[in-house]
Coordinates of C-alpha atoms in Angstrom, one line a residue:
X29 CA 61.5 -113.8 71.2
X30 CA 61.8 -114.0 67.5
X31 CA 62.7 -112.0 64.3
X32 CA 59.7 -110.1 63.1
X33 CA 59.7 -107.9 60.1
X34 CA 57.7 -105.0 60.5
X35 CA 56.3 -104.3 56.8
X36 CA 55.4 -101.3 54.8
X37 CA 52.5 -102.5 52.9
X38 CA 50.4 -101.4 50.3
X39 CA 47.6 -104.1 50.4
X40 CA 49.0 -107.2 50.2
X41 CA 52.1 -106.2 48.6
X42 CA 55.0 -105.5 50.5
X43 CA 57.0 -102.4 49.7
X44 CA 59.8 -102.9 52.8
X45 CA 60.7 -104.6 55.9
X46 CA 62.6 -103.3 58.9
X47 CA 63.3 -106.4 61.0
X48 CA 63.3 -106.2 64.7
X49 CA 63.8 -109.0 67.6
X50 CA 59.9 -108.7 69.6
X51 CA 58.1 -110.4 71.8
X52 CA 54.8 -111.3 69.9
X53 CA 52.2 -111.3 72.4
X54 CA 48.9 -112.4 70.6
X55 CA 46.1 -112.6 73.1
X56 CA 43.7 -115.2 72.4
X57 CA 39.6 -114.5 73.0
X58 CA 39.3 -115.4 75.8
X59 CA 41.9 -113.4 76.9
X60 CA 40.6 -109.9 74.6
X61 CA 36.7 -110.9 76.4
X62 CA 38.3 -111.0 80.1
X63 CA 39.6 -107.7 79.5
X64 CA 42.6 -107.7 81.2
X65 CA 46.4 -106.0 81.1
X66 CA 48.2 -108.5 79.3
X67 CA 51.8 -108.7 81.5
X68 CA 54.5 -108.4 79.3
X69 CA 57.4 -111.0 79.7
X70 CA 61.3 -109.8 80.4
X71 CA 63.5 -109.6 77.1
X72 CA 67.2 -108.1 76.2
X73 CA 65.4 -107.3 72.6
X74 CA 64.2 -104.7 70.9
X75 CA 60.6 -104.8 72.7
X76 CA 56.6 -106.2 72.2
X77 CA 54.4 -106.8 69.7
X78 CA 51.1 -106.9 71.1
X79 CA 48.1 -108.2 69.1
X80 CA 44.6 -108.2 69.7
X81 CA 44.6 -105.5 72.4
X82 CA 41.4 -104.4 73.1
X83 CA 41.9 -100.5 72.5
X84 CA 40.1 -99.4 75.5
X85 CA 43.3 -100.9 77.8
X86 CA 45.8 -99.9 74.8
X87 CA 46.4 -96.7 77.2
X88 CA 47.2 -99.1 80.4
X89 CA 50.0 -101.7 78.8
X90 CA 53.0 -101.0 80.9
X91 CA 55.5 -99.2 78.6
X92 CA 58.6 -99.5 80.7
X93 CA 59.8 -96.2 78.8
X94 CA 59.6 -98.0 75.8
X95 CA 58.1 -96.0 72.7
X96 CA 54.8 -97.1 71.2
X97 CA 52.7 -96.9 67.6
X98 CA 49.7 -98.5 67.0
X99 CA 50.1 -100.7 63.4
X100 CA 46.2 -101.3 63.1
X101 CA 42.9 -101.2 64.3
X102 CA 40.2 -103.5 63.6
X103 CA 37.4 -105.7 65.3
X104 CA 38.4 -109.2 66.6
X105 CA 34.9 -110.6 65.1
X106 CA 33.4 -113.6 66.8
X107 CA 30.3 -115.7 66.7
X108 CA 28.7 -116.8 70.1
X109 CA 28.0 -120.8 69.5
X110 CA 25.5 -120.8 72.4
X111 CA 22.6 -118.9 70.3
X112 CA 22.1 -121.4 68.4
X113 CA 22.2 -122.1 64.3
X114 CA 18.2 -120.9 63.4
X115 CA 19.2 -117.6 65.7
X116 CA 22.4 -117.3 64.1
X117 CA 20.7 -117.5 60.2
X118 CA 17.9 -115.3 61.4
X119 CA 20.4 -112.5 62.8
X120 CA 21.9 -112.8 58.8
X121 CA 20.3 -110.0 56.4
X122 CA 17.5 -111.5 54.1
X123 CA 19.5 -110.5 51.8
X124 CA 23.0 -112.9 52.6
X125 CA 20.2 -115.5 53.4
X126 CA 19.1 -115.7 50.5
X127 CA 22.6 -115.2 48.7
X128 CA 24.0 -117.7 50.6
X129 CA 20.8 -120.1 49.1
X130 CA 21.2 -119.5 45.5
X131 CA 25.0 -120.1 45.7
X132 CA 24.7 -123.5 47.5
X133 CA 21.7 -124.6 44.7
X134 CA 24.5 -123.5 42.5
X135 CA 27.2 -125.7 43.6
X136 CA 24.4 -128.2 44.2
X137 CA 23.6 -128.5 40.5
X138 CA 27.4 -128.6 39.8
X139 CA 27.7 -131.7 42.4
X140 CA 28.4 -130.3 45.7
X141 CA 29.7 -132.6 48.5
X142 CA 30.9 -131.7 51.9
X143 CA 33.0 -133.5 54.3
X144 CA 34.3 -132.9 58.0
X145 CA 37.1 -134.2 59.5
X146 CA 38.4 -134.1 63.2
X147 CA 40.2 -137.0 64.5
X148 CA 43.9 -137.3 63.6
X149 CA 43.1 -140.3 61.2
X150 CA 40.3 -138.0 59.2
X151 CA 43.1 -135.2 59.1
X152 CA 45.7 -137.8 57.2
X153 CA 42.8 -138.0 55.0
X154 CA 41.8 -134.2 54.2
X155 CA 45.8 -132.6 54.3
X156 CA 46.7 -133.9 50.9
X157 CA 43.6 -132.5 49.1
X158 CA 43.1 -129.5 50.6
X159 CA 47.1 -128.5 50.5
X160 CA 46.0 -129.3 46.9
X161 CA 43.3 -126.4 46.9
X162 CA 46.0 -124.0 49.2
X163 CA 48.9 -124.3 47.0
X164 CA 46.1 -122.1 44.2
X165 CA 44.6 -119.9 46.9
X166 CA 45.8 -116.3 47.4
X167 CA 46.3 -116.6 51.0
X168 CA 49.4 -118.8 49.8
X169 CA 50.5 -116.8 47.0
X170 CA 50.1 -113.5 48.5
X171 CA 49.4 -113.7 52.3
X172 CA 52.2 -116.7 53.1
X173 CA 48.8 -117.6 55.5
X174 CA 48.4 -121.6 53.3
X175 CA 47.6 -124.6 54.8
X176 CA 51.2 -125.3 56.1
X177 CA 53.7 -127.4 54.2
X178 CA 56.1 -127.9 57.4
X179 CA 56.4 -131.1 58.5
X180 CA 56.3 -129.9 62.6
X181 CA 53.4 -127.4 61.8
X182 CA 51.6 -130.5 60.2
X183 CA 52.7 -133.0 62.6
X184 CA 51.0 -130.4 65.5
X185 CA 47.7 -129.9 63.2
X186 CA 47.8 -134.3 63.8
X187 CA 48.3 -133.7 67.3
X188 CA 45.8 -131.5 67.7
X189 CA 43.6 -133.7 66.0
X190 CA 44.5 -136.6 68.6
X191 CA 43.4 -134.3 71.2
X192 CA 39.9 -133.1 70.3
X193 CA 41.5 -129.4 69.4
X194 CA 40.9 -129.6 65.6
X195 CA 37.9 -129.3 62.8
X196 CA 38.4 -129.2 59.0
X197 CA 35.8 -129.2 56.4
X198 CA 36.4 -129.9 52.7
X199 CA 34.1 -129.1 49.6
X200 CA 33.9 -131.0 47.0
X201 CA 32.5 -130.0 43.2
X202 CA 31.7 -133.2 40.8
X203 CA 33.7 -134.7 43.1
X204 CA 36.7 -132.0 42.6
X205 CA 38.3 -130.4 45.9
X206 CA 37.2 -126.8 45.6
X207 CA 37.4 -125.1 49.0
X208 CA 39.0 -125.8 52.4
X209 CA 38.7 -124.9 56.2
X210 CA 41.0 -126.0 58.8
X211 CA 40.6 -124.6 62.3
X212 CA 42.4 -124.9 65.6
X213 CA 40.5 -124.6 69.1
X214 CA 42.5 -122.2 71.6
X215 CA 40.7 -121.7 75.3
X216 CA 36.8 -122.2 74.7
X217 CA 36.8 -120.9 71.0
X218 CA 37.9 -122.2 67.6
X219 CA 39.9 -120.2 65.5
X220 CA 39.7 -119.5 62.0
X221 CA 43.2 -120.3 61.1
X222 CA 43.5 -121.7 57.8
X223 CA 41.3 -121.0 55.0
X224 CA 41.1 -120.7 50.9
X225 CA 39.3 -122.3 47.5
X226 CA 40.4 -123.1 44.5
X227 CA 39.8 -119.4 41.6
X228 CA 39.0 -121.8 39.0
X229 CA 36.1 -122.1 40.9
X230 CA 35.6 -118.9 42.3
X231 CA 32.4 -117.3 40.5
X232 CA 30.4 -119.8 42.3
X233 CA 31.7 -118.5 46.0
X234 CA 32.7 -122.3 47.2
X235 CA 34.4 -120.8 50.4
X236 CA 31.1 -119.0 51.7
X237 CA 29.0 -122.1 51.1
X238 CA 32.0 -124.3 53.0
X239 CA 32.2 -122.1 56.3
X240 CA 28.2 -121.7 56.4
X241 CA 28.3 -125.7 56.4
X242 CA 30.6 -125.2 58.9
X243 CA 28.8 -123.0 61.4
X244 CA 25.6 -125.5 61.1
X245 CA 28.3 -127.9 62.3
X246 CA 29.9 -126.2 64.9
X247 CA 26.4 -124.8 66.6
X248 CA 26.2 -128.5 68.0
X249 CA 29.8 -129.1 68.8
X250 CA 31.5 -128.1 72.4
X251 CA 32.7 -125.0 71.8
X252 CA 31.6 -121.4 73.3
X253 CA 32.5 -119.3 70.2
X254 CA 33.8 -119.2 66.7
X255 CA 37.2 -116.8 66.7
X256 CA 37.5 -115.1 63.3
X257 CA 41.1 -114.0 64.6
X258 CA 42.5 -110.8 63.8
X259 CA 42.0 -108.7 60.8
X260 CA 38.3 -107.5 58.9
X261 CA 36.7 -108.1 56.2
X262 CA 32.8 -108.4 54.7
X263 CA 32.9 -112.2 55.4
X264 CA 33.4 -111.6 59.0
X265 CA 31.2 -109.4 59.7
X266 CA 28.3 -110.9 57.8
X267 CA 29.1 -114.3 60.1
X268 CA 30.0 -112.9 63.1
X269 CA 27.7 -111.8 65.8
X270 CA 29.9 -109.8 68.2
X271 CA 33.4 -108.0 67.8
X272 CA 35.6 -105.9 70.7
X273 CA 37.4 -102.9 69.0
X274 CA 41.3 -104.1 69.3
X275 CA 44.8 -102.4 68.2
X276 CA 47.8 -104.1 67.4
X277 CA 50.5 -102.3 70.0
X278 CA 54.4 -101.8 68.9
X279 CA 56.6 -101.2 71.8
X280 CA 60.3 -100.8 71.3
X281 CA 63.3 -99.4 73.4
X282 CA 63.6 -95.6 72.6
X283 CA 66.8 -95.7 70.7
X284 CA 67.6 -93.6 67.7
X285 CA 67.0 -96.1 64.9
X286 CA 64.3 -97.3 66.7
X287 CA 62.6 -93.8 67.2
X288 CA 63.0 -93.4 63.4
X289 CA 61.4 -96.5 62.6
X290 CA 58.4 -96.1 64.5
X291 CA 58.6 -93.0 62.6
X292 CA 58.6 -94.1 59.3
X293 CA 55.8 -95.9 59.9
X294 CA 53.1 -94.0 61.2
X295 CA 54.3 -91.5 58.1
X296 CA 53.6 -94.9 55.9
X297 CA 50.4 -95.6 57.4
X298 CA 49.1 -92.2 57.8
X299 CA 49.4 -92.4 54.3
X300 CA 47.9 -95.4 53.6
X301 CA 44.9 -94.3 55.5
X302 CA 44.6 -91.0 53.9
X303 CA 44.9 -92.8 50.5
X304 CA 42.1 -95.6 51.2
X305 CA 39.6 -92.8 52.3
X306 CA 40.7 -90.3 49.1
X307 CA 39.6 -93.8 46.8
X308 CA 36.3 -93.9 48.1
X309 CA 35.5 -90.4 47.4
X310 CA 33.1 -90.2 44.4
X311 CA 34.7 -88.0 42.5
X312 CA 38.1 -90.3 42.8
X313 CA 36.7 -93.5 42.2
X314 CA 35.2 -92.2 39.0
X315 CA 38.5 -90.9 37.7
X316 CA 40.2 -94.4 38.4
X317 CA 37.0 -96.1 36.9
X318 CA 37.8 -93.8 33.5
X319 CA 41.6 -94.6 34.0
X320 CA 41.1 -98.6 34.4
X321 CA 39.1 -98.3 31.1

């Protein structure tokens, strides 16, 4: 159990926090692929945070009279590593094909050099440059989702390392570090855990050239699938080849302050939501275009 602040977020930013003692349980995978119940653990706190639910079993999570508000849907994207790299870049649009060419002849003319790393050894040897590259990245500044600074988060990323459970991947431009990838394996799949690249190099889309040097890697390594994790986004989708429809599941005990949080947040998301679909309407999107100007 642990202290997790539930946020009110407007993109990134967040607004407010109402912090409650949960039970995170994040299913891995595997676990959202079986398609199984998850059993939820005894606690004296406030209740469950479940992630990666697959929302067709969202309806069959044991509530214990416990009150419950979905915080967000999305698709847990993956990538099955058992098709193959020429099936995987012939299920890619022509289109992000040949995108993805012109920005690697890019970086190529600007001196591009990639590098992989696995054993513990080769991880003493990327950390320092790409925590270089994270410390500039967005995910750090904004997300609090860097390439750990901890010394027991690092000295686990080693251990992992030791063990056959980890694969990083740096990119290099005239010899600069530019973009990084670290991932973790969990179960038969490896995670996209920790990712970023420098902005002073963004215009030439380093990170996309990085994880598609990546996959080419990976379709000869040992692992089933490549776990994008929770959360969307165009990159994702473009990469993946497969996603299950999941929720992320609040359960807390029905008391008053409790009631009203849960409260307060669906208000703040329904909100949210209706505000994201308002932007795309054409008529609103021109005004803020005009506005911007």
């Amino acid at each position: 159990m642990t202290v997790v602040a539930l946020k009110f977020q407007i993109g990134a930013r967040t607004v407010a926090a109402v912090r409650r003692r949960l039970v995170r349980v994040a299913l891995s995978l595997d676990e959202v692929l079986a398609g199984q119940v998850p059993m939820l653990p005894e606690t004296d706190g406030d209740g469950y945070l479940i992630t990666s639910l697959p929302a067709s079993l969202a309806a069959a999570v044991e509530r214990g009279g416990r009150v419950a508000t979905v915080r967000q849907r999305y698709t847990r994207f993956y990538t099955d590593l058992g098709i193959g790299h020429a099936a995987w870049l012939a299920g890619l649009s022509g289109s992000a094909r040949s995108t993805l060419k012109r920005k690697t002849r890019k970086i190529e003319a600007a001196g591009l050099e990639i590098h992989a790393y696995r054993t513990a050894a080769e991880f003493a040897a990327f950390y320092p440059l790409a925590r270089a590259v994270s410390a500039t990245t967005y995910q750090e500044r904004l997300l609090d989702a860097g390439l750990p600074e901890d010394p027991a988060a690092v000295a686990h990323l080693s251990a992992l390392a030791a063990a056959d459970g980890l694969r990083a991947w740096l990119l290099l431009i005239g010899g600069v570090p530019a973009a990084y990838l670290c991932c973790t394996a969990q179960g038969s799949a490896l995670r996209y855990d920790h990712v970023g690249h420098d902005p002073a190099w963004g215009e030439l889309s380093p990170g996309t050239v990085l994880h598609a040097a990546a996959m080419r890697d990976l379709f000869d390594d040992r692992f089933a699938r490549f776990d994008f994790t929770e959360g969307e986004g165009q990159h994702k989708r473009q990469f993946a080849t497969d996603g299950v429809p999941c929720v992320d599941l609040l359960l807390l005990r029905p008391t008053l302050a409790n009631r009203t949080t849960l409260a307060a947040l669906a208000g703040f998301d329904g909100a949210m939501a209706w505000a994201k679909r308002a932007a795309r309407h054409p008529r609103v999107a021109a005004l803020a275009k005009r506005v911007r100007r």
